Structure formats: C-alpha cells, structure tokens
CSV table of C-alpha atoms in Angstrom, one decimal:
chain,number,residue,atom,x,y,z
A,1,UNK,CA,0.0,0.0,0.0
A,2,UNK,CA,1.6,3.2,-1.2
A,3,UNK,CA,0.4,6.7,-2.0
A,4,UNK,CA,0.6,8.8,-5.1
A,5,UNK,CA,2.8,11.3,-3.2
A,6,UNK,CA,6.1,9.7,-2.7
A,7,UNK,CA,6.9,9.0,1.0
A,8,UNK,CA,10.5,9.8,1.9
A,9,UNK,CA,12.5,7.4,3.9
A,10,UNK,CA,11.3,6.8,7.5
A,11,UNK,CA,13.8,7.6,10.2
A,12,UNK,CA,13.3,6.1,13.6
A,13,UNK,CA,14.1,7.9,16.8
A,14,UNK,CA,14.4,5.2,19.4
A,15,UNK,CA,12.9,5.8,22.9
A,16,UNK,CA,13.5,4.2,26.3
A,17,UNK,CA,10.0,2.6,26.2
A,18,UNK,CA,7.0,1.8,24.0
A,19,UNK,CA,3.9,3.5,22.9
A,20,UNK,CA,4.4,7.2,22.2
A,21,UNK,CA,0.7,7.5,21.4
A,22,UNK,CA,0.5,11.3,21.0
A,23,UNK,CA,3.2,13.8,19.9
A,24,UNK,CA,3.3,17.6,20.4
A,25,UNK,CA,6.0,20.3,20.1
A,26,UNK,CA,7.1,22.9,22.6
A,27,UNK,CA,8.2,26.5,21.6
A,28,UNK,CA,11.7,25.2,20.9
A,29,UNK,CA,10.6,22.4,18.6
A,30,UNK,CA,11.2,19.7,21.1
A,31,UNK,CA,8.8,16.7,21.0
A,32,UNK,CA,6.8,15.8,24.0
A,33,UNK,CA,5.1,12.4,24.4
A,34,UNK,CA,3.9,9.8,26.9
A,35,UNK,CA,5.0,6.1,27.1
A,36,UNK,CA,3.0,3.0,28.1
A,37,UNK,CA,4.8,2.8,31.4
A,38,UNK,CA,3.6,6.2,32.4
A,39,UNK,CA,6.6,8.3,31.7
A,40,UNK,CA,6.4,11.8,30.0
A,41,UNK,CA,9.5,12.3,27.9
A,42,UNK,CA,10.9,15.2,25.9
A,43,UNK,CA,12.9,14.4,22.7
A,44,UNK,CA,15.4,17.0,21.4
A,45,UNK,CA,16.2,16.5,17.7
A,46,UNK,CA,19.2,17.9,15.9
A,47,UNK,CA,21.4,17.2,12.9
A,48,UNK,CA,23.5,14.7,14.9
A,49,UNK,CA,20.7,12.6,16.4
A,50,UNK,CA,18.3,13.0,19.3
A,51,UNK,CA,18.3,13.0,23.1
A,52,UNK,CA,15.6,11.9,25.5
A,53,UNK,CA,14.7,13.3,28.9
A,54,UNK,CA,12.2,11.9,31.4
A,55,UNK,CA,10.2,14.7,32.8
A,56,UNK,CA,7.4,13.1,34.9
A,57,UNK,CA,5.5,9.9,35.6
A,58,UNK,CA,1.7,10.0,35.5
A,59,UNK,CA,1.3,6.7,37.4
A,60,UNK,CA,-1.0,5.5,34.6
A,61,UNK,CA,-1.1,5.3,30.8
A,62,UNK,CA,-0.7,8.8,29.2
A,63,UNK,CA,-2.4,9.2,25.8
A,64,UNK,CA,-3.4,12.6,24.4
A,65,UNK,CA,-1.4,15.6,25.5
A,66,UNK,CA,-1.4,19.3,24.9
A,67,UNK,CA,1.3,21.9,25.6
A,68,UNK,CA,0.0,24.8,27.6
A,69,UNK,CA,3.5,26.4,27.8
A,70,UNK,CA,7.0,25.1,28.2
A,71,UNK,CA,6.4,24.5,31.8
A,72,UNK,CA,3.0,22.9,31.7
A,73,UNK,CA,1.4,19.9,30.0
A,74,UNK,CA,-2.2,18.7,30.0
A,75,UNK,CA,-2.6,14.9,29.7
A,76,UNK,CA,-5.4,12.5,29.1
A,77,UNK,CA,-4.4,9.4,31.1
A,78,UNK,CA,-6.5,6.3,30.2
A,79,UNK,CA,-6.3,5.2,33.8
A,80,UNK,CA,-6.3,8.4,35.9
A,81,UNK,CA,-8.3,10.9,33.9
A,82,UNK,CA,-7.3,14.5,33.0
A,83,UNK,CA,-4.0,15.6,34.5
A,84,UNK,CA,-1.8,18.7,34.7
A,85,UNK,CA,2.0,18.1,34.6
A,86,UNK,CA,4.6,20.6,35.9
A,87,UNK,CA,7.5,19.9,33.5
A,88,UNK,CA,10.0,21.6,35.8
A,89,UNK,CA,9.2,19.7,39.0
A,90,UNK,CA,7.6,16.6,37.6
A,91,UNK,CA,4.6,17.1,39.8
A,92,UNK,CA,1.4,15.5,38.4
A,93,UNK,CA,-2.0,16.8,39.6
A,94,UNK,CA,-5.4,15.2,38.8
A,95,UNK,CA,-7.7,17.8,37.4
A,96,UNK,CA,-10.6,15.5,36.8
A,97,UNK,CA,-11.3,11.8,37.2
A,98,UNK,CA,-15.1,11.8,37.1
A,99,UNK,CA,-17.6,13.1,34.6
A,100,UNK,CA,-21.4,13.2,34.9
A,101,UNK,CA,-21.1,11.4,38.2
A,102,UNK,CA,-19.1,8.4,37.0
A,103,UNK,CA,-15.4,7.5,36.7
A,104,UNK,CA,-13.7,8.5,33.4
A,105,UNK,CA,-12.9,5.1,31.9
A,106,UNK,CA,-10.9,6.1,28.8
A,107,UNK,CA,-9.7,9.8,28.6
A,108,UNK,CA,-8.3,10.0,25.1
A,109,UNK,CA,-7.3,13.4,23.8
A,110,UNK,CA,-7.1,17.0,25.0
A,111,UNK,CA,-6.7,20.6,23.9
A,112,UNK,CA,-6.9,24.0,25.6
A,113,UNK,CA,-8.7,27.0,24.0
A,114,UNK,CA,-7.6,30.6,24.4
A,115,UNK,CA,-10.4,31.2,26.9
A,116,UNK,CA,-8.7,28.7,29.2
A,117,UNK,CA,-11.4,26.1,28.6
A,118,UNK,CA,-10.0,22.6,28.4
A,119,UNK,CA,-11.7,20.3,25.8
A,120,UNK,CA,-11.2,16.5,26.0
A,121,UNK,CA,-12.6,13.3,24.6
A,122,UNK,CA,-13.6,10.1,26.4
A,123,UNK,CA,-13.5,7.3,23.8
A,124,UNK,CA,-15.9,4.9,25.4
A,125,UNK,CA,-17.9,4.2,28.6
A,126,UNK,CA,-17.9,0.5,27.9
A,127,UNK,CA,-14.2,-0.5,27.8
A,128,UNK,CA,-10.8,0.5,29.2
A,129,UNK,CA,-7.8,1.4,27.1
A,130,UNK,CA,-6.5,-2.2,26.7
A,131,UNK,CA,-9.8,-3.3,25.1
A,132,UNK,CA,-10.2,-0.5,22.6
A,133,UNK,CA,-10.6,-2.9,19.8
A,134,UNK,CA,-13.6,-4.4,21.5
A,135,UNK,CA,-15.4,-1.0,21.5
A,136,UNK,CA,-14.6,-0.5,17.8
A,137,UNK,CA,-16.1,-4.0,17.0
A,138,UNK,CA,-19.0,-3.5,19.3
A,139,UNK,CA,-19.7,0.0,17.9
A,140,UNK,CA,-21.0,1.1,21.3
A,141,UNK,CA,-21.4,4.8,20.5
A,142,UNK,CA,-20.6,5.8,24.1
A,143,UNK,CA,-17.8,8.3,23.3
A,144,UNK,CA,-18.0,11.9,24.6
A,145,UNK,CA,-16.6,15.4,24.1
A,146,UNK,CA,-16.4,17.3,27.3
A,147,UNK,CA,-15.2,20.7,28.6
A,148,UNK,CA,-13.6,21.9,31.8
A,149,UNK,CA,-14.0,25.6,32.5
A,150,UNK,CA,-11.2,27.6,34.2
A,151,UNK,CA,-13.1,27.3,37.5
A,152,UNK,CA,-12.9,23.6,37.3
A,153,UNK,CA,-16.5,22.8,36.4
A,154,UNK,CA,-16.8,19.9,33.9
A,155,UNK,CA,-19.7,18.9,31.7
A,156,UNK,CA,-20.4,16.9,28.6
A,157,UNK,CA,-20.8,18.8,25.3
A,158,UNK,CA,-21.5,15.9,23.0
A,159,UNK,CA,-22.5,12.3,23.9
A,160,UNK,CA,-22.9,9.3,21.6
A,161,UNK,CA,-19.7,9.6,19.5
A,162,UNK,CA,-18.4,6.4,18.0
A,163,UNK,CA,-15.1,6.1,19.8
A,164,UNK,CA,-14.3,9.8,20.3
A,165,UNK,CA,-10.6,10.3,19.7
A,166,UNK,CA,-8.3,13.2,18.5
A,167,UNK,CA,-9.6,16.8,18.6
A,168,UNK,CA,-8.8,20.4,17.7
A,169,UNK,CA,-10.4,23.7,18.7
A,170,UNK,CA,-10.7,26.7,16.5
A,171,UNK,CA,-8.8,29.9,17.5
A,172,UNK,CA,-11.9,31.8,18.5
A,173,UNK,CA,-13.5,28.6,20.0
A,174,UNK,CA,-16.5,28.7,17.8
A,175,UNK,CA,-16.1,25.0,16.8
A,176,UNK,CA,-14.4,21.8,17.9
A,177,UNK,CA,-13.2,19.2,15.5
A,178,UNK,CA,-13.5,15.6,16.7
A,179,UNK,CA,-12.3,12.3,15.3
A,180,UNK,CA,-15.0,9.7,15.3
A,181,UNK,CA,-12.8,6.6,14.9
A,182,UNK,CA,-15.6,4.1,14.9
A,183,UNK,CA,-17.4,6.0,12.0
A,184,UNK,CA,-14.2,6.6,10.1
A,185,UNK,CA,-15.1,10.3,10.2
A,186,UNK,CA,-13.9,13.8,11.0
A,187,UNK,CA,-16.7,15.9,12.6
A,188,UNK,CA,-16.9,19.6,13.4
A,189,UNK,CA,-19.2,20.7,16.1
A,190,UNK,CA,-20.2,24.4,16.3
A,191,UNK,CA,-20.0,26.0,19.7
A,192,UNK,CA,-22.7,28.5,20.5
A,193,UNK,CA,-23.1,30.0,24.0
A,194,UNK,CA,-21.1,27.2,25.5
A,195,UNK,CA,-23.1,24.4,23.8
A,196,UNK,CA,-22.4,22.2,20.9
A,197,UNK,CA,-24.7,22.1,17.9
A,198,UNK,CA,-25.2,19.3,15.3
A,199,UNK,CA,-22.0,18.3,13.7
A,200,UNK,CA,-20.8,19.1,10.2
A,201,UNK,CA,-19.1,16.1,8.5
A,202,UNK,CA,-15.7,17.3,7.4
A,203,UNK,CA,-14.9,14.0,5.8
A,204,UNK,CA,-16.3,10.5,6.3
A,205,UNK,CA,-15.9,7.0,5.0
A,206,UNK,CA,-12.1,7.2,5.4
A,207,UNK,CA,-10.2,4.2,4.2
A,208,UNK,CA,-8.5,3.6,7.6
A,209,UNK,CA,-9.1,4.2,11.3
A,210,UNK,CA,-8.4,7.9,12.1
A,211,UNK,CA,-6.8,8.7,15.4
A,212,UNK,CA,-5.2,11.9,16.6
A,213,UNK,CA,-4.9,15.2,14.7
A,214,UNK,CA,-2.8,18.4,14.7
A,215,UNK,CA,-3.5,21.8,13.3
A,216,UNK,CA,-1.0,23.2,10.8
A,217,UNK,CA,-2.2,26.6,9.6
A,218,UNK,CA,-5.2,25.9,7.4
A,219,UNK,CA,-4.4,22.2,7.3
A,220,UNK,CA,-5.5,19.5,9.7
A,221,UNK,CA,-3.1,16.5,9.8
A,222,UNK,CA,-4.8,13.2,10.6
A,223,UNK,CA,-3.0,10.0,11.7
A,224,UNK,CA,-4.5,6.9,10.2
A,225,UNK,CA,-3.6,3.9,12.4
A,226,UNK,CA,-4.5,0.9,10.3
A,227,UNK,CA,-6.4,0.4,7.0
A,228,UNK,CA,-10.0,-0.7,7.2
A,229,UNK,CA,-10.3,-4.5,7.0
A,230,UNK,CA,-12.9,-6.6,5.3
A,231,UNK,CA,-13.4,-8.4,8.6
A,232,UNK,CA,-14.3,-5.2,10.5
A,233,UNK,CA,-16.6,-3.9,7.8
A,234,UNK,CA,-18.5,-7.2,7.6
A,235,UNK,CA,-18.7,-7.7,11.4
A,236,UNK,CA,-20.0,-4.1,11.8
A,237,UNK,CA,-23.2,-5.2,10.0
A,238,UNK,CA,-23.9,-8.1,12.3
A,239,UNK,CA,-25.8,-8.3,15.6
A,240,UNK,CA,-24.0,-7.2,18.8
A,241,UNK,CA,-23.5,-10.6,20.2
A,242,UNK,CA,-21.7,-11.7,17.0
A,243,UNK,CA,-19.5,-8.5,17.0
A,244,UNK,CA,-18.5,-9.3,20.6
A,245,UNK,CA,-17.5,-12.9,19.5
A,246,UNK,CA,-15.3,-11.4,16.8
A,247,UNK,CA,-13.2,-9.8,19.5
A,248,UNK,CA,-12.0,-13.3,20.5
A,249,UNK,CA,-10.2,-13.7,17.2
A,250,UNK,CA,-6.4,-13.3,17.3
A,251,UNK,CA,-5.2,-9.7,17.6
A,252,UNK,CA,-3.2,-10.0,14.3
A,253,UNK,CA,-6.5,-10.8,12.5
A,254,UNK,CA,-8.5,-8.1,14.2
A,255,UNK,CA,-6.0,-5.3,13.6
A,256,UNK,CA,-5.5,-5.9,9.9
A,257,UNK,CA,-2.6,-4.6,7.8
A,258,UNK,CA,0.4,-2.7,9.0
A,259,UNK,CA,1.2,0.6,7.3
A,260,UNK,CA,2.6,4.1,7.9
A,261,UNK,CA,-0.2,6.5,7.0
A,262,UNK,CA,-1.1,10.2,7.5
A,263,UNK,CA,-3.2,12.6,5.6
A,264,UNK,CA,-3.8,16.4,5.6
A,265,UNK,CA,-7.2,18.0,5.1
A,266,UNK,CA,-7.9,21.6,4.1
A,267,UNK,CA,-10.6,23.6,5.8
A,268,UNK,CA,-13.2,22.2,3.4
A,269,UNK,CA,-12.3,18.6,4.1
A,270,UNK,CA,-10.4,18.0,0.8
A,271,UNK,CA,-7.5,15.6,1.2
A,272,UNK,CA,-4.4,17.5,0.0
A,273,UNK,CA,-1.7,15.2,1.3
A,274,UNK,CA,-2.0,11.4,1.4
A,275,UNK,CA,1.3,9.9,2.6
A,276,UNK,CA,1.2,6.1,3.0
A,277,UNK,CA,3.7,3.4,2.9
A,278,UNK,CA,3.7,-0.4,3.5
A,279,UNK,CA,7.2,-0.1,4.8
A,280,UNK,CA,7.8,-2.4,7.8
A,281,UNK,CA,9.9,0.4,9.5
A,282,UNK,CA,7.0,2.0,11.3
A,283,UNK,CA,3.4,1.0,11.9
A,284,UNK,CA,0.1,1.9,13.6
A,285,UNK,CA,0.6,5.7,13.4
A,286,UNK,CA,-1.6,7.3,16.1
A,287,UNK,CA,-0.3,10.9,16.0
A,288,UNK,CA,1.4,13.4,13.7
A,289,UNK,CA,2.7,16.9,13.9
A,290,UNK,CA,4.7,19.0,11.5
A,291,UNK,CA,8.1,20.2,12.6
A,292,UNK,CA,9.6,22.5,9.9
A,293,UNK,CA,9.9,20.5,6.7
A,294,UNK,CA,9.4,17.2,8.5
A,295,UNK,CA,6.5,15.3,10.1
A,296,UNK,CA,7.0,13.7,13.5
A,297,UNK,CA,4.9,10.5,14.0
A,298,UNK,CA,3.9,8.7,17.1
A,299,UNK,CA,2.6,5.1,17.5
A,300,UNK,CA,0.7,3.2,20.1
A,301,UNK,CA,2.8,0.1,19.4
A,302,UNK,CA,6.3,1.3,18.4
A,303,UNK,CA,9.3,1.9,20.6
A,304,UNK,CA,10.3,5.0,18.6
A,305,UNK,CA,9.1,8.2,17.0
A,306,UNK,CA,9.3,8.4,13.2
A,307,UNK,CA,10.5,11.3,11.1
A,308,UNK,CA,9.3,11.7,7.5
A,309,UNK,CA,10.3,14.5,5.1
A,310,UNK,CA,7.3,16.5,3.7
A,311,UNK,CA,6.9,16.4,-0.1
A,312,UNK,CA,7.8,19.8,-1.5
A,313,UNK,CA,4.4,20.4,-3.0
A,314,UNK,CA,0.9,19.0,-2.8
A,315,UNK,CA,-0.2,16.7,-5.6
A,316,UNK,CA,-3.7,18.2,-5.6
A,317,UNK,CA,-7.0,16.6,-4.5
A,318,UNK,CA,-6.7,13.0,-3.5
A,319,UNK,CA,-9.2,10.3,-4.5
A,320,UNK,CA,-9.1,6.9,-2.9
C-alpha cells in the first residue's frame, strides 16, 4: 500500500519505552510524548541525532497531550483521567477523574482554548484502554466530548460519539473538530453560548481508522492507524453478540494490515496530502505533527518516534 505522493525514507528515533501515542511540540521544537509505562518524555532532535529526557511519571497510561506552555502539560491518562503536569518539577495533579457522576474510563485526547477552557474526549464508557478494539467492534457509540472551564467545572458537550478520539479547537472557540474513529469520520461541532450544535461532517468513509490530529495553519493533519479491514466492515453489520464474539479472534487478525499513513485536510475537508507506505519500518501511526519540513509521527505500538520529510508540494485533490 503506497500513495501517489512519494513517501521519503522513514527515520526512527528510538525511545526508552513503548507506545508514544500522541506527539506535540514545545516552543523550541522539542517533542513531548507519553509512554506506556507512564513516563512523560521530551525528545530533542538535531542534525547529529536525538536526546531523550524523562520529565514526569503519571502513574497510569498517558495518551493525548497538549502543551500549555514550556512548563505545563495537560494529559489525558487512560487510567487516571485529566492531568496537569509541571514539567519543571515533575509534579502531576489530577484535574478530573469523574464526569457526569461516573469515573472517566478512557480519557483520550485534549486541547486548551484561548479562553482557558479545556476540551477533551472520552473514547468509550464500555471498555478500558487495553480493550479499545472491543469497542470498535461492538460499535458502542458511548464516546463523549467534554469541557472543563477555568473554574474547574466539567460537563459533557456531546454524547454518543463512535469512539471519540483526536480533537482540535478553533482559534476563536466557535467550533471543535473531533475524530469519530468508529465511524471513520472527522466531525466539526459548532459551539454557541457554550453548547455544541449538530456536527458538520468534514470527511467520512475514510479508508483507515483515524486517530489523533494536529493543526498546521489551514491544514489538519490526521494520523491513520490501520487500514479498514474486510473483517471489520462485515462484522459491523452483524448483531452485537456476533460482534463481541469477533473480539476473541487473534489480535493479528483483528488489527489488519500494518502501514505508515497520515493525511492532511484543508478547511473544506479536501485531502491535499496522502502519505502512506507499506514499509515495515513503522506501523500503527496514532499521531502526527509538522516540525519545519518534516513530520513527526507517534505510534501506540512502536518503541520509537518516526521522522518523515514532507513532499515539496501537494499533488492536488486526492481520491481513494
């Protein structure tokens, strides 16, 4: 599986652990990410190589992160909820571990708006992080988009999302873009007087499972974790009890093909970059951010970050 736009060679930046699920940059271009053992690390990249510093330990499984400033990180931890991390001292504070009167089972991704509002997704009420494939097969539709105001009050903005995942907020906070992984869609919810309206479908029927996103000027980069499989599409049409049985199949069968894949959408939802490679060097891309003329990729399964050079120009509208 390869794209029309050539994918440059993939350079691995090895880490002292697995699962850099989300990647973000600080003001100096250093990469921040969380590992499966709970560590928050900072990766400094230069022409000679890269260095890794451990900054904090969440005590859980960090997933989505957002950089407030070079001293503060917000983290969605799948086991502990919404956290604030002091990068100077390593102190981790729990901002929120309950929502709507129940424990947060699967905090997924997070952003902060200019107003100080913190927006985050909860992927599912039904399953924990380690059983995320079960929710995708069951198609539970219990994902949520929530907001925490500067005074600490939290509430649900949108309920019933099919595995709510990556998100981005507009500069003036008049809309929030949410990945609906279970529906292979990118949705944009208008925000009016603190409430979310019906979504606009930016793009749907994507050919792979979309995960985290990052804003790059007028573009939205979307990580595509694995291509859609015939098994998943067929099982999705079956009764719930049969879908649950499919989860007992071997993981290699349920996850489908391995690929390195990211796309970029313009404001109208047109795919203007489609970068994919069947190279075995890096797989299950769950996050992407542009750093100069390169893309930095994260993965829920790899023990490294990946660096890919951007093509010099777009090849125009992409059709799958």
